PDB file of C-alpha atoms in Angstrom:
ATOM      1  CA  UNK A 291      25.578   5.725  28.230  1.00 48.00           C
ATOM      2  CA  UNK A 292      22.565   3.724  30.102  1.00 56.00           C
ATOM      3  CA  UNK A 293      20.273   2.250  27.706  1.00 57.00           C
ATOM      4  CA  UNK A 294      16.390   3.484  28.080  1.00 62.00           C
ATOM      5  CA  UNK A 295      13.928   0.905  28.957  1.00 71.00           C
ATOM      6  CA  UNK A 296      11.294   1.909  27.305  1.00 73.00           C
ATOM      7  CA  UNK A 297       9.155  -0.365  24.932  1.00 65.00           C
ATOM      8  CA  UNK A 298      11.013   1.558  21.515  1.00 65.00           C
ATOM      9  CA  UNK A 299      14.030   0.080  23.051  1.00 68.00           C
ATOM     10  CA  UNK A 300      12.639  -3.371  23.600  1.00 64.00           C
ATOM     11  CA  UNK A 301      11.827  -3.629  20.441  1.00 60.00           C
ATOM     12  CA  UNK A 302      14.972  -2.942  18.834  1.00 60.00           C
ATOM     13  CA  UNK A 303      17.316  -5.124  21.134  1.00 63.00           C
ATOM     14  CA  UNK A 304      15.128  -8.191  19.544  1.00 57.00           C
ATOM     15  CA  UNK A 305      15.417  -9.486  15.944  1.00 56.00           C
ATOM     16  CA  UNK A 306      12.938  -7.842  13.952  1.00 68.00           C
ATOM     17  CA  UNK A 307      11.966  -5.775  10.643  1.00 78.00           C
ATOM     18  CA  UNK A 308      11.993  -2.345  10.686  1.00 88.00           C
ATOM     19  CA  UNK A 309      10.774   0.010   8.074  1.00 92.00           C
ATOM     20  CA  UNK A 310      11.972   3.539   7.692  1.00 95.00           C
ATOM     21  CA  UNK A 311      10.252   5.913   6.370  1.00 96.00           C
ATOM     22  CA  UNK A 312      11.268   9.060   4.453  1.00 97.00           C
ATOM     23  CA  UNK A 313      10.687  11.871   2.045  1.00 96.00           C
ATOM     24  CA  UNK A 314      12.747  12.406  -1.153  1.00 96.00           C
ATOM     25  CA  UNK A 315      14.934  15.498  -0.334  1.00 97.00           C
ATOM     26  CA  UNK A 316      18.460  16.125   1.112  1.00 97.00           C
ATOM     27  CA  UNK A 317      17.378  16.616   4.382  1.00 97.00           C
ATOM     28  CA  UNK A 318      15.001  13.404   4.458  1.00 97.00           C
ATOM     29  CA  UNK A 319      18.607  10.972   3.332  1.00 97.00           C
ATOM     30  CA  UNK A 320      19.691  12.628   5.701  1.00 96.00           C
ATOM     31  CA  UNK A 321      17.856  11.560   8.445  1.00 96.00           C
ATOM     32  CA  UNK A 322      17.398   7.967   6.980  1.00 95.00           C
ATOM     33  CA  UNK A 323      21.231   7.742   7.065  1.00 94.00           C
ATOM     34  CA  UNK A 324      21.431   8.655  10.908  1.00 93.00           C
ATOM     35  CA  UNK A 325      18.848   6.355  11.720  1.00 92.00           C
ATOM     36  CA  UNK A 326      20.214   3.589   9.814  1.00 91.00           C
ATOM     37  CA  UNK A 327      23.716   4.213  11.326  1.00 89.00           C
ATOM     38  CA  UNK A 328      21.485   4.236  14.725  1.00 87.00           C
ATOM     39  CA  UNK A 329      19.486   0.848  14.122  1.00 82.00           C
ATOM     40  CA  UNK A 330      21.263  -2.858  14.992  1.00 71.00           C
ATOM     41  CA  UNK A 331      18.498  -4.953  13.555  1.00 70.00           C
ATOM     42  CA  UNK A 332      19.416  -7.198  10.673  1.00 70.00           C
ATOM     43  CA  UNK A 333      16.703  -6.420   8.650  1.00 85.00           C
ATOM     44  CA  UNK A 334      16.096  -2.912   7.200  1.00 91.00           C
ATOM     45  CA  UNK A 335      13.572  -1.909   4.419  1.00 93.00           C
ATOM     46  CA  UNK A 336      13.042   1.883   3.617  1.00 95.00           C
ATOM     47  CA  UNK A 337      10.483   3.845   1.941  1.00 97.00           C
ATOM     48  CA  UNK A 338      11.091   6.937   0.375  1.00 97.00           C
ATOM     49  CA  UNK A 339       8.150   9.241  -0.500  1.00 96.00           C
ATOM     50  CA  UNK A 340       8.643  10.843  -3.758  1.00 95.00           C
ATOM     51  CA  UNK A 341       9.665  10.247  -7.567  1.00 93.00           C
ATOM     52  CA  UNK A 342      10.825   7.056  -8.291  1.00 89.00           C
ATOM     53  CA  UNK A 343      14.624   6.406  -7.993  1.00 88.00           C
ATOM     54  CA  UNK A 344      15.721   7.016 -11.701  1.00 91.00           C
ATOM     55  CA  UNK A 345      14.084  10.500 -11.805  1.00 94.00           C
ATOM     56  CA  UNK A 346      16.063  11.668  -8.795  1.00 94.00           C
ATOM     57  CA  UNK A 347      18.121  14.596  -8.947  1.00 94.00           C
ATOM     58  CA  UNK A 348      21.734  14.534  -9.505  1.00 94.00           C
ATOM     59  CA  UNK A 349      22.045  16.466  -5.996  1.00 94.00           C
ATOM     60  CA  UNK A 350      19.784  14.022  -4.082  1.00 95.00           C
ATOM     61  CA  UNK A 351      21.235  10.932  -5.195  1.00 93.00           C
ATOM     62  CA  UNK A 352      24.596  12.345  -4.063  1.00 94.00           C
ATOM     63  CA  UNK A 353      23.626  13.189  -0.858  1.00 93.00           C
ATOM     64  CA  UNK A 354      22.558   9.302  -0.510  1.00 94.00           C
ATOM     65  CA  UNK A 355      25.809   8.034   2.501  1.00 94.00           C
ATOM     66  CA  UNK A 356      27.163   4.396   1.894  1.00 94.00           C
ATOM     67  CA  UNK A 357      24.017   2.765   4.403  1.00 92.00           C
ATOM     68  CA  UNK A 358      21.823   4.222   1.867  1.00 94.00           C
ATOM     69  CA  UNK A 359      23.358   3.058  -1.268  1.00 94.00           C
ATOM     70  CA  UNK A 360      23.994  -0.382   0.396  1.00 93.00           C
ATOM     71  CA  UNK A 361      19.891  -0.461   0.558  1.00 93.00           C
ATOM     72  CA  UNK A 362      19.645   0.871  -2.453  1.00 93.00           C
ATOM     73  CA  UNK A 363      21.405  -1.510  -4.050  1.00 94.00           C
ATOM     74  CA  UNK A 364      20.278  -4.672  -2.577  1.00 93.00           C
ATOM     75  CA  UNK A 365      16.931  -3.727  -3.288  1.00 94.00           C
ATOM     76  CA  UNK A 366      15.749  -2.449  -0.270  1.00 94.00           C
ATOM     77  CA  UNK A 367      15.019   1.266  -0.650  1.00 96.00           C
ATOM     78  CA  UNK A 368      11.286   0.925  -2.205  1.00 96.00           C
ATOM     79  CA  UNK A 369      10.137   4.602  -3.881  1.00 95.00           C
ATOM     80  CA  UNK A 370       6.543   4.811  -2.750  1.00 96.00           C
ATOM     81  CA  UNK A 371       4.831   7.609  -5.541  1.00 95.00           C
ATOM     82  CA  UNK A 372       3.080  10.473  -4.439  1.00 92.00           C
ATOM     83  CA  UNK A 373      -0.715  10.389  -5.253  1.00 90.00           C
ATOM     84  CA  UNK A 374      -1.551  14.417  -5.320  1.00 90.00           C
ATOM     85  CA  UNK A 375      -4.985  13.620  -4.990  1.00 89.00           C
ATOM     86  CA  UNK A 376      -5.499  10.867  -2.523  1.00 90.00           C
ATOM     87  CA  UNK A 377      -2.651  13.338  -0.514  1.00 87.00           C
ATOM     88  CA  UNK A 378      -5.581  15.945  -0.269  1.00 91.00           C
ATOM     89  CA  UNK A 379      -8.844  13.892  -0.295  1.00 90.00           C
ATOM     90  CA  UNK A 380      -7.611  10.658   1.360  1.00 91.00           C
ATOM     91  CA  UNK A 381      -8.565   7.496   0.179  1.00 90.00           C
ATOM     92  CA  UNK A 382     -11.975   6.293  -1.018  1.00 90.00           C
ATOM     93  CA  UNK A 383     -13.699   3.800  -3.097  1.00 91.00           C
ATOM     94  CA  UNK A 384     -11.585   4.500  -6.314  1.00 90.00           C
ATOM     95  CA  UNK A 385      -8.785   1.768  -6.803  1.00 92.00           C
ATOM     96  CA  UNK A 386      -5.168   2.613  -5.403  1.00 93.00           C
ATOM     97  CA  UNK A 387      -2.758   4.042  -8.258  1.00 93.00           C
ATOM     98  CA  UNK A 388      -1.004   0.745  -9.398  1.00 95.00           C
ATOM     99  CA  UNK A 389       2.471   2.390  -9.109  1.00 94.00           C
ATOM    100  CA  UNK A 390       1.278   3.472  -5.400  1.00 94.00           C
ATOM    101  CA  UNK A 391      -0.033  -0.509  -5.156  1.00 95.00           C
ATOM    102  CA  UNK A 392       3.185  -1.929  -6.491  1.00 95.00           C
ATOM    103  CA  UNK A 393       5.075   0.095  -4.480  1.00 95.00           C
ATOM    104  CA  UNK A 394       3.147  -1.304  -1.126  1.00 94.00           C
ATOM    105  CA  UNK A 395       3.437  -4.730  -2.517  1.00 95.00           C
ATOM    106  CA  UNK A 396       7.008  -4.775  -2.704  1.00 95.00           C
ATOM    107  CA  UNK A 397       7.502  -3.065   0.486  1.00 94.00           C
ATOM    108  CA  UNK A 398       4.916  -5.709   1.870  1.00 92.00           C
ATOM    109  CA  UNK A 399       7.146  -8.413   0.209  1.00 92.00           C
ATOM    110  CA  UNK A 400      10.309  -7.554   1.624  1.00 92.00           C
ATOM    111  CA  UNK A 401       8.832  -7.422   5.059  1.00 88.00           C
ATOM    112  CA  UNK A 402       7.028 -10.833   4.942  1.00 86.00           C
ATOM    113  CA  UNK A 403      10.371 -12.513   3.556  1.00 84.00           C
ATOM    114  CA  UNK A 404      12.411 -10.812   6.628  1.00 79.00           C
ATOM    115  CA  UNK A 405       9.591 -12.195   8.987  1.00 71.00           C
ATOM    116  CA  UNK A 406       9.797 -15.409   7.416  1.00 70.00           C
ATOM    117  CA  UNK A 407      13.404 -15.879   8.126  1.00 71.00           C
ATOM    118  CA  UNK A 408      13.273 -14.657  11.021  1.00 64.00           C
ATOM    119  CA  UNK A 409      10.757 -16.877  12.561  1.00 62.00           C
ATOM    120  CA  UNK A 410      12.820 -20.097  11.205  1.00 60.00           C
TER     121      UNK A 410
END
């Protein structure tokens, strides 16, 4: 199969970061897990929009393939919170939710060390 040339696939044949980004159901892992198996970049974070990891269901965490829980467990699957109200009005001059601000931080964090080592 010919490879696309298209700026998508520029990126990826480089070293870079890539974030994922995905919702907390069966369906979303789902769809992280083919993209992961997908992706040959060295350095994968991904963010999953929902509950935070320990108040997953029994059935989602299941669904979770061997990628997954590999990122999972070396720290790189961040659980970015769902803010109810900033989902419906957007975001304004109120402060961030500090779980929704820790979660960006640590995402942020992971990305900066990958760029870091990358660029040495």
């Amino acid at each position: 199969m010919e490879e696309a040339d298209t700026w998508l696939a520029d990126l990826m044949r480089g070293p870079q970061s890539v974030v994922l980004v995905t919702s907390a159901t069966v369906p979303g892992l789902r769809r992280l897990a083919a993209s992961l198996a997908d992706l040959e970049c060295s350095s994968v974070v991904a963010a999953v929009i929902g509950p935070s990891r320990r108040h997953w269901p029994k059935s989602l965490i299941r669904s979770a393939d061997l990628l997954t829980r590999a990122l999972d467990d070396s720290g790189r699957l961040i659980a970015i919170p769902v803010d109810r109200a900033l989902a419906v009005a957007g975001v304004d001059s109120r402060p961030l939710p500090k779980a929704l601000v820790a979660a960006g931080g640590t995402l942020l964090d992971l990305v900066r060390s990958d760029t870091r080592e990358e660029n040495a």
